[in-house]
Amino acid sequence: MWEYTDKVKDHFLNPRNVGTIEDADGVGEVGSLACGDALTLYIKVDDGGKITDAKFQTFGCASAIASSSALTELLIGKTVDEAQKITNKDIAEYLGGLPREKMHCSVMGQEALEQAIKNMRGEAPSKAEHSHEGELICECFGVFDEEILEAIKVNDLKTVEDVTNFTKAGGGCGKCIPDLERLLAEAHGESVCPTPSDKPAFPAEGMTNIQRMHLIESVIDDDIRPKLKADGGNIELVDIDRDTVVVRFLGMCSGCPSSQATLNNLVESTLKEKVDPGLKVREG
Amino acid sequence: MDTIYLDNNATTQVDPAVFEAIKPYFTELYGNPSSMHRFGGQVGATLKQARASVASLLGCEPEEIIFTSCGSESDNTAIRSALNARPDRRHIVTTAVEHPAILSLCKYLEKKDGYEVTYLGTDEYGRLDLEEYKTALRPDTAIVSVMWANNETGNIYPIEEMAQIAKEHDVIFHTDAVQAVGKVDIDLSRVPVDMLSLSGHKLHAPKGVGALFVRKRLPFRPFLIGGHQERSRRAGTENTTGIIALGKACELAREHMAEENTEVKRLRDKLEKGLLAAIPDSKLNGDPEHRLPNTANISFGYVEGEAILLMMDQLGIAASSGSACTSGSLEPSHVLRAMGVPFTFAHGSIRFSLSRFNTEKEIDFVVETLPPIIANLRKLSPFSADKQAPACTKSFSE
C-alpha cells in the first residue's frame, strides 16, 4: 500500500472543486483512458486576469485526484501570471509530498494548467494531443522531449527511473530508455557523442512503431508473399503485438503439414533479418 | 472497524485449528528433525505425518512431496530442475497469464541463458487454445509450465488434457497449482502432471512454507544444495512449524472442499451478481464457467482501481486490483492485457477472493456499499459511457 500523507488522503476523500465550468475561459485536457489517468481542468478568469474559479474532473488514482484538487485550490485567487509559475513541485509540496512513483500525477496537473492557460489565450485547443512540436519520445504514453526536459529541470531528476516516475516515459515497452538517458545527459550538460553503438544494429533500429509496422508489411509483401504464392499459398498479417507478429496462412499454406516450418524458416527468419532480430512470429 | 477480508488469493487467515496445532512446536517441541535424539525425532515423526497429509490432499505418495519455502521456490525448482535434467532441450512453453514466479523466471532464462520461451495467449475470457498449445510443443521443448488456476481471474485451465498432451510429446509438465490446491479436487494419481507447486499461505497455513510434488522416477536436480534434508532434494533445516501447519491445513482443506464449492461459491455468486446488477458499465473478467469457486474479478468502467480500493478500505473492505496504480507499474495487469480487456475496464478492475471465513452479512455489506463508491468516483471522472470517452490512441498491443 502506498504511504500517502494525511493531506493527500483528505483531498482524495474530500476533493475540492469537482465538476465543470460551462462558460470556462480556459480548458486543459491531459492524459487518457489508455494511460490510466486523465485530468480536465476548467478555469474562469475575470477582467483583471485573476482566476476566480477552477474546477476539475479526474480519472485516476488517489494521487491523481488529490493533485487535481490541490491544483484548483492553488489556482483560485491567483492571477494567470502567478498561476503560470505553478509547477508540479508546488502541487506535491501543497499535499505534503507524494510517493516518488506517483509524481507523474502532479506533473499531469502542471500540464493541464499550461494547456488551460494556452487555451484561454487562444493559443491551443483544450486538448494537448498533437499540439507538441518536439520529438515524441515515449510512444506508449505519448510523452514528448519538451515535457521530459521540463520535468528533469524542475525536479532535478537524475535517473531514468526518476524520469519514469515523473512523466511515465519509459514505463511501457522500455524502448525509449536510451532516449531518456540521452535527454538526462543533455539536461545535465553532458556531451552526447555518437558512439558505434548509436549506429543502427538492424533495419528497424530507432524506428517508431508505425515505421516498424510499415516495414513489416512491406517485407511480407515483397519478400515473403511471392514465395508462398509460388506454391499456391498466401499470408495475411493479423496483428503486431510488441515483438510478436501474428499472421494467418491462406490458400495451400493453410492447413499445410509443414506450415510450422514455413512459419519458422521463412516468415520469422526473413522478418528477423530484414526488420528486427527480436521479432517472433505466430499464427493467429 | 472490522475488516471484511476479500483478498484470499493474496493470502489467507491462518485457520485457528492450524495455529493450535503448531503452537507446541515453537515452545516445547523445538528439536531438529534431523537430530539423532528422540527430542528431535518426535518432530521428525510429525513432519512425516504432515507429508502424508499433503500427499493425501493431492492423491500422490508422501515420498513425492518436497517441502519448500513458498510457491515461488517450488516453481523455480521445478523449471530449473527440468532444464538441468535435459540440457539439450532449450525451449519452454508457458502462458502469458502466469504468476510472476513463472513469468519473471522465463524472461530471465530467455535473456540470461538464451532459452526460447513460447507464451501461449488467451481469448477474451482468458481461455487457452489447445491447438495453439499443441503447435507450440517442439522436439526441443524441455518443460511446459501452466498454472492450474489463475490468481487474478480464477480461471481453471484444462491441466489433465494439457499434461496428457505433454506426455505424448515426452515433455515434462509442471503446474503452478498455488491457487487451486484446497479449492478444487486434485488427484495426481489420475492427472499425469510431473511436478506441481503449492503454497501454504493460500490455504490457511502461515506464510513461508510451500511444497513441490515431483513424480516418482522423474529426473530431478535440486535447487538448494547442502544438507540431506528432503532426501537431498532440498537442503536446509526444515521449517518445522510451517510444514506441520501445512499438513494440518491440507487435512482441513479436504474436510472443507465441498464447502468451498457450495457455500463459498454461493457467496461469491451472490457478490458477483449483486455488483453486476447494481453497477452499470461493469463486467466480469474471466471464464464464466471454469473458474475457482472463490474468485470474482470485476471491472468497473471509467474509474481507476486504486481509487476504488482506497474508498473500500475506508469502509474496512480489503480486496485487490489489477490496475496499474496499485503496483507501481504503469500498465494494468498482464493477465487482463493478455485477455484484451479494453482500457475502459482494465484500469478499474477489482479482484474479490473469498474464503470459508467470509459471511453472508459481509457480502451483503459489500453489495450495498460498493455501488455508491463507484458512482461517486464516476462523478469525478471526465469519462463515462454517455460522455463518449476519448478514443484510446493506444492499444494493449502497441
mmCIF file of N, CA, C and O in Angstrom, chain B residues 254-310:
data_model
loop_
_atom_site.group_PDB
_atom_site.id
_atom_site.type_symbol
_atom_site.label_atom_id
_atom_site.label_comp_id
_atom_site.label_asym_id
_atom_site.label_seq_id
_atom_site.Cartn_x
_atom_site.Cartn_y
_atom_site.Cartn_z
ATOM 1 N N ARG B 254 -9.238 -30.748 2.910
ATOM 2 C CA ARG B 254 -10.001 -31.928 2.456
ATOM 3 C C ARG B 254 -11.398 -31.918 3.065
ATOM 4 O O ARG B 254 -12.393 -32.163 2.400
ATOM 5 N N GLU B 255 -11.428 -31.583 4.361
ATOM 6 C CA GLU B 255 -12.726 -31.567 5.050
ATOM 7 C C GLU B 255 -13.651 -30.485 4.487
ATOM 8 O O GLU B 255 -14.854 -30.657 4.434
ATOM 9 N N HIS B 256 -13.049 -29.369 4.079
ATOM 10 C CA HIS B 256 -13.864 -28.215 3.665
ATOM 11 C C HIS B 256 -14.040 -28.100 2.152
ATOM 12 O O HIS B 256 -14.624 -27.128 1.689
ATOM 13 N N MET B 257 -13.506 -29.057 1.408
ATOM 14 C CA MET B 257 -13.551 -28.942 -0.059
ATOM 15 C C MET B 257 -14.984 -28.752 -0.579
ATOM 16 O O MET B 257 -15.248 -27.916 -1.438
ATOM 17 N N ALA B 258 -15.890 -29.527 -0.037
ATOM 18 C CA ALA B 258 -17.279 -29.426 -0.505
ATOM 19 C C ALA B 258 -17.829 -28.036 -0.191
ATOM 20 O O ALA B 258 -18.542 -27.435 -1.006
ATOM 21 N N GLU B 259 -17.452 -27.515 0.973
ATOM 22 C CA GLU B 259 -17.929 -26.190 1.389
ATOM 23 C C GLU B 259 -17.406 -25.106 0.441
ATOM 24 O O GLU B 259 -18.118 -24.170 0.091
ATOM 25 N N GLU B 260 -16.127 -25.272 0.013
ATOM 26 C CA GLU B 260 -15.545 -24.306 -0.935
ATOM 27 C C GLU B 260 -16.414 -24.237 -2.192
ATOM 28 O O GLU B 260 -16.615 -23.181 -2.771
ATOM 29 N N ASN B 261 -16.881 -25.398 -2.601
ATOM 30 C CA ASN B 261 -17.593 -25.457 -3.879
ATOM 31 C C ASN B 261 -19.095 -25.257 -3.757
ATOM 32 O O ASN B 261 -19.801 -25.278 -4.755
ATOM 33 N N THR B 262 -19.573 -25.087 -2.536
ATOM 34 C CA THR B 262 -21.010 -24.815 -2.363
ATOM 35 C C THR B 262 -21.203 -23.469 -1.674
ATOM 36 O O THR B 262 -21.602 -22.505 -2.309
ATOM 37 N N GLU B 263 -20.834 -23.403 -0.403
ATOM 38 C CA GLU B 263 -21.122 -22.190 0.358
ATOM 39 C C GLU B 263 -20.263 -20.999 -0.098
ATOM 40 O O GLU B 263 -20.776 -19.902 -0.294
ATOM 41 N N VAL B 264 -18.965 -21.246 -0.262
ATOM 42 C CA VAL B 264 -18.103 -20.136 -0.706
ATOM 43 C C VAL B 264 -18.530 -19.688 -2.106
ATOM 44 O O VAL B 264 -18.633 -18.499 -2.387
ATOM 45 N N LYS B 265 -18.800 -20.653 -2.946
ATOM 46 C CA LYS B 265 -19.224 -20.322 -4.322
ATOM 47 C C LYS B 265 -20.559 -19.560 -4.292
ATOM 48 O O LYS B 265 -20.744 -18.599 -5.049
ATOM 49 N N ARG B 266 -21.448 -19.969 -3.410
ATOM 50 C CA ARG B 266 -22.748 -19.293 -3.329
ATOM 51 C C ARG B 266 -22.555 -17.823 -2.940
ATOM 52 O O ARG B 266 -23.139 -16.923 -3.548
ATOM 53 N N LEU B 267 -21.698 -17.600 -1.962
ATOM 54 C CA LEU B 267 -21.442 -16.214 -1.541
ATOM 55 C C LEU B 267 -20.759 -15.427 -2.661
ATOM 56 O O LEU B 267 -21.074 -14.258 -2.901
ATOM 57 N N ARG B 268 -19.798 -16.077 -3.329
ATOM 58 C CA ARG B 268 -19.114 -15.415 -4.448
ATOM 59 C C ARG B 268 -20.126 -15.023 -5.527
ATOM 60 O O ARG B 268 -20.111 -13.898 -6.036
ATOM 61 N N ASP B 269 -21.013 -15.961 -5.848
ATOM 62 C CA ASP B 269 -22.006 -15.683 -6.895
ATOM 63 C C ASP B 269 -22.953 -14.557 -6.471
ATOM 64 O O ASP B 269 -23.344 -13.720 -7.288
ATOM 65 N N LYS B 270 -23.281 -14.562 -5.206
ATOM 66 C CA LYS B 270 -24.176 -13.512 -4.701
ATOM 67 C C LYS B 270 -23.504 -12.137 -4.829
ATOM 68 O O LYS B 270 -24.112 -11.168 -5.276
ATOM 69 N N LEU B 271 -22.242 -12.097 -4.458
ATOM 70 C CA LEU B 271 -21.476 -10.850 -4.557
ATOM 71 C C LEU B 271 -21.392 -10.393 -6.019
ATOM 72 O O LEU B 271 -21.674 -9.237 -6.349
ATOM 73 N N GLU B 272 -21.019 -11.334 -6.845
ATOM 74 C CA GLU B 272 -20.814 -11.033 -8.272
ATOM 75 C C GLU B 272 -22.105 -10.544 -8.923
ATOM 76 O O GLU B 272 -22.134 -9.487 -9.560
ATOM 77 N N LYS B 273 -23.166 -11.296 -8.722
ATOM 78 C CA LYS B 273 -24.446 -10.918 -9.342
ATOM 79 C C LYS B 273 -24.950 -9.608 -8.774
ATOM 80 O O LYS B 273 -25.460 -8.760 -9.509
ATOM 81 N N GLY B 274 -24.792 -9.435 -7.475
ATOM 82 C CA GLY B 274 -25.264 -8.217 -6.838
ATOM 83 C C GLY B 274 -24.557 -6.988 -7.392
ATOM 84 O O GLY B 274 -25.198 -5.975 -7.702
ATOM 85 N N LEU B 275 -23.248 -7.077 -7.538
ATOM 86 C CA LEU B 275 -22.483 -5.914 -8.023
ATOM 87 C C LEU B 275 -22.755 -5.654 -9.506
ATOM 88 O O LEU B 275 -22.944 -4.506 -9.911
ATOM 89 N N LEU B 276 -22.783 -6.715 -10.292
ATOM 90 C CA LEU B 276 -23.002 -6.526 -11.731
ATOM 91 C C LEU B 276 -24.392 -5.943 -11.993
ATOM 92 O O LEU B 276 -24.582 -5.144 -12.921
ATOM 93 N N ALA B 277 -25.358 -6.333 -11.173
ATOM 94 C CA ALA B 277 -26.720 -5.824 -11.366
ATOM 95 C C ALA B 277 -26.835 -4.378 -10.915
ATOM 96 O O ALA B 277 -27.538 -3.574 -11.524
ATOM 97 N N ALA B 278 -26.111 -4.038 -9.845
ATOM 98 C CA ALA B 278 -26.289 -2.705 -9.251
ATOM 99 C C ALA B 278 -25.425 -1.633 -9.909
ATOM 100 O O ALA B 278 -25.721 -0.448 -9.802
ATOM 101 N N ILE B 279 -24.352 -2.055 -10.586
ATOM 102 C CA ILE B 279 -23.410 -1.056 -11.100
ATOM 103 C C ILE B 279 -23.378 -1.128 -12.628
ATOM 104 O O ILE B 279 -22.905 -2.113 -13.204
ATOM 105 N N PRO B 280 -23.880 -0.106 -13.281
ATOM 106 C CA PRO B 280 -23.815 -0.114 -14.745
ATOM 107 C C PRO B 280 -22.367 -0.045 -15.226
ATOM 108 O O PRO B 280 -21.478 0.378 -14.483
ATOM 109 N N ASP B 281 -22.155 -0.444 -16.460
ATOM 110 C CA ASP B 281 -20.807 -0.437 -17.044
ATOM 111 C C ASP B 281 -19.818 -1.211 -16.183
ATOM 112 O O ASP B 281 -18.705 -0.761 -15.910
ATOM 113 N N SER B 282 -20.257 -2.361 -15.718
ATOM 114 C CA SER B 282 -19.334 -3.258 -15.015
ATOM 115 C C SER B 282 -19.375 -4.603 -15.728
ATOM 116 O O SER B 282 -20.385 -4.952 -16.350
ATOM 117 N N LYS B 283 -18.267 -5.315 -15.677
ATOM 118 C CA LYS B 283 -18.234 -6.605 -16.364
ATOM 119 C C LYS B 283 -17.324 -7.582 -15.638
ATOM 120 O O LYS B 283 -16.363 -7.176 -14.975
ATOM 121 N N LEU B 284 -17.652 -8.832 -15.808
ATOM 122 C CA LEU B 284 -16.860 -9.898 -15.195
ATOM 123 C C LEU B 284 -15.662 -10.198 -16.085
ATOM 124 O O LEU B 284 -15.795 -10.314 -17.300
ATOM 125 N N ASN B 285 -14.494 -10.329 -15.482
ATOM 126 C CA ASN B 285 -13.309 -10.744 -16.237
ATOM 127 C C ASN B 285 -13.045 -12.214 -15.949
ATOM 128 O O ASN B 285 -12.977 -12.607 -14.784
ATOM 129 N N GLY B 286 -12.858 -12.983 -17.005
ATOM 130 C CA GLY B 286 -12.538 -14.395 -16.790
ATOM 131 C C GLY B 286 -13.591 -15.310 -17.373
ATOM 132 O O GLY B 286 -14.576 -14.868 -17.969
ATOM 133 N N ASP B 287 -13.362 -16.582 -17.173
ATOM 134 C CA ASP B 287 -14.233 -17.605 -17.727
ATOM 135 C C ASP B 287 -15.462 -17.753 -16.829
ATOM 136 O O ASP B 287 -15.329 -18.092 -15.653
ATOM 137 N N PRO B 288 -16.648 -17.513 -17.370
ATOM 138 C CA PRO B 288 -17.822 -17.589 -16.500
ATOM 139 C C PRO B 288 -18.052 -19.006 -15.962
ATOM 140 O O PRO B 288 -18.655 -19.170 -14.914
ATOM 141 N N GLU B 289 -17.567 -20.009 -16.682
ATOM 142 C CA GLU B 289 -17.856 -21.396 -16.288
ATOM 143 C C GLU B 289 -16.730 -22.026 -15.473
ATOM 144 O O GLU B 289 -16.931 -22.457 -14.349
ATOM 145 N N HIS B 290 -15.548 -22.086 -16.061
ATOM 146 C CA HIS B 290 -14.455 -22.839 -15.437
ATOM 147 C C HIS B 290 -13.588 -21.908 -14.597
ATOM 148 O O HIS B 290 -12.577 -21.389 -15.056
ATOM 149 N N ARG B 291 -14.021 -21.700 -13.375
ATOM 150 C CA ARG B 291 -13.389 -20.694 -12.534
ATOM 151 C C ARG B 291 -13.353 -21.182 -11.093
ATOM 152 O O ARG B 291 -14.235 -21.936 -10.664
ATOM 153 N N LEU B 292 -12.363 -20.750 -10.338
ATOM 154 C CA LEU B 292 -12.298 -21.091 -8.921
ATOM 155 C C LEU B 292 -13.591 -20.639 -8.236
ATOM 156 O O LEU B 292 -14.121 -19.571 -8.569
ATOM 157 N N PRO B 293 -14.064 -21.413 -7.257
ATOM 158 C CA PRO B 293 -15.344 -21.059 -6.638
ATOM 159 C C PRO B 293 -15.284 -19.799 -5.781
ATOM 160 O O PRO B 293 -16.313 -19.279 -5.367
ATOM 161 N N ASN B 294 -14.067 -19.307 -5.514
ATOM 162 C CA ASN B 294 -13.965 -18.183 -4.569
ATOM 163 C C ASN B 294 -13.637 -16.848 -5.235
ATOM 164 O O ASN B 294 -13.549 -15.842 -4.553
ATOM 165 N N THR B 295 -13.402 -16.850 -6.552
ATOM 166 C CA THR B 295 -12.826 -15.650 -7.186
ATOM 167 C C THR B 295 -13.804 -14.953 -8.138
ATOM 168 O O THR B 295 -14.409 -15.609 -8.981
ATOM 169 N N ALA B 296 -13.891 -13.652 -7.988
ATOM 170 C CA ALA B 296 -14.664 -12.829 -8.936
ATOM 171 C C ALA B 296 -13.822 -11.609 -9.278
ATOM 172 O O ALA B 296 -13.456 -10.837 -8.393
ATOM 173 N N ASN B 297 -13.487 -11.477 -10.542
ATOM 174 C CA ASN B 297 -12.724 -10.309 -10.983
ATOM 175 C C ASN B 297 -13.668 -9.432 -11.801
ATOM 176 O O ASN B 297 -14.129 -9.830 -12.858
ATOM 177 N N ILE B 298 -13.964 -8.275 -11.277
ATOM 178 C CA ILE B 298 -14.962 -7.413 -11.925
ATOM 179 C C ILE B 298 -14.330 -6.068 -12.269
ATOM 180 O O ILE B 298 -13.611 -5.484 -11.462
ATOM 181 N N SER B 299 -14.608 -5.612 -13.490
ATOM 182 C CA SER B 299 -14.126 -4.298 -13.901
ATOM 183 C C SER B 299 -15.257 -3.293 -13.846
ATOM 184 O O SER B 299 -16.381 -3.589 -14.274
ATOM 185 N N PHE B 300 -14.923 -2.133 -13.338
ATOM 186 C CA PHE B 300 -15.888 -1.035 -13.289
ATOM 187 C C PHE B 300 -15.374 0.043 -14.235
ATOM 188 O O PHE B 300 -14.309 0.629 -14.005
ATOM 189 N N GLY B 301 -16.134 0.263 -15.306
ATOM 190 C CA GLY B 301 -15.670 1.178 -16.343
ATOM 191 C C GLY B 301 -15.544 2.609 -15.866
ATOM 192 O O GLY B 301 -16.286 3.056 -14.994
ATOM 193 N N TYR B 302 -14.553 3.295 -16.424
ATOM 194 C CA TYR B 302 -14.369 4.744 -16.272
ATOM 195 C C TYR B 302 -13.909 5.187 -14.884
ATOM 196 O O TYR B 302 -13.931 6.375 -14.570
ATOM 197 N N VAL B 303 -13.544 4.237 -14.034
ATOM 198 C CA VAL B 303 -12.924 4.598 -12.758
ATOM 199 C C VAL B 303 -11.658 3.763 -12.590
ATOM 200 O O VAL B 303 -11.482 2.746 -13.257
ATOM 201 N N GLU B 304 -10.807 4.205 -11.679
ATOM 202 C CA GLU B 304 -9.496 3.572 -11.562
ATOM 203 C C GLU B 304 -9.453 2.696 -10.300
ATOM 204 O O GLU B 304 -10.004 3.065 -9.260
ATOM 205 N N GLY B 305 -8.790 1.564 -10.438
ATOM 206 C CA GLY B 305 -8.832 0.535 -9.404
ATOM 207 C C GLY B 305 -8.315 0.963 -8.044
ATOM 208 O O GLY B 305 -8.925 0.652 -7.012
ATOM 209 N N GLU B 306 -7.198 1.690 -8.025
ATOM 210 C CA GLU B 306 -6.635 2.057 -6.735
ATOM 211 C C GLU B 306 -7.586 2.972 -5.971
ATOM 212 O O GLU B 306 -7.751 2.855 -4.760
ATOM 213 N N ALA B 307 -8.219 3.869 -6.710
ATOM 214 C CA ALA B 307 -9.170 4.778 -6.066
ATOM 215 C C ALA B 307 -10.324 3.975 -5.456
ATOM 216 O O ALA B 307 -10.768 4.255 -4.331
ATOM 217 N N ILE B 308 -10.791 2.962 -6.173
ATOM 218 C CA ILE B 308 -11.879 2.128 -5.641
ATOM 219 C C ILE B 308 -11.402 1.411 -4.370
ATOM 220 O O ILE B 308 -12.086 1.397 -3.351
ATOM 221 N N LEU B 309 -10.194 0.830 -4.461
ATOM 222 C CA LEU B 309 -9.670 0.072 -3.318
ATOM 223 C C LEU B 309 -9.556 0.933 -2.069
ATOM 224 O O LEU B 309 -9.883 0.498 -0.967
ATOM 225 N N LEU B 310 -9.063 2.163 -2.254
ATOM 226 C CA LEU B 310 -8.878 3.023 -1.085
ATOM 227 C C LEU B 310 -10.214 3.474 -0.494
ATOM 228 O O LEU B 310 -10.351 3.599 0.722
#
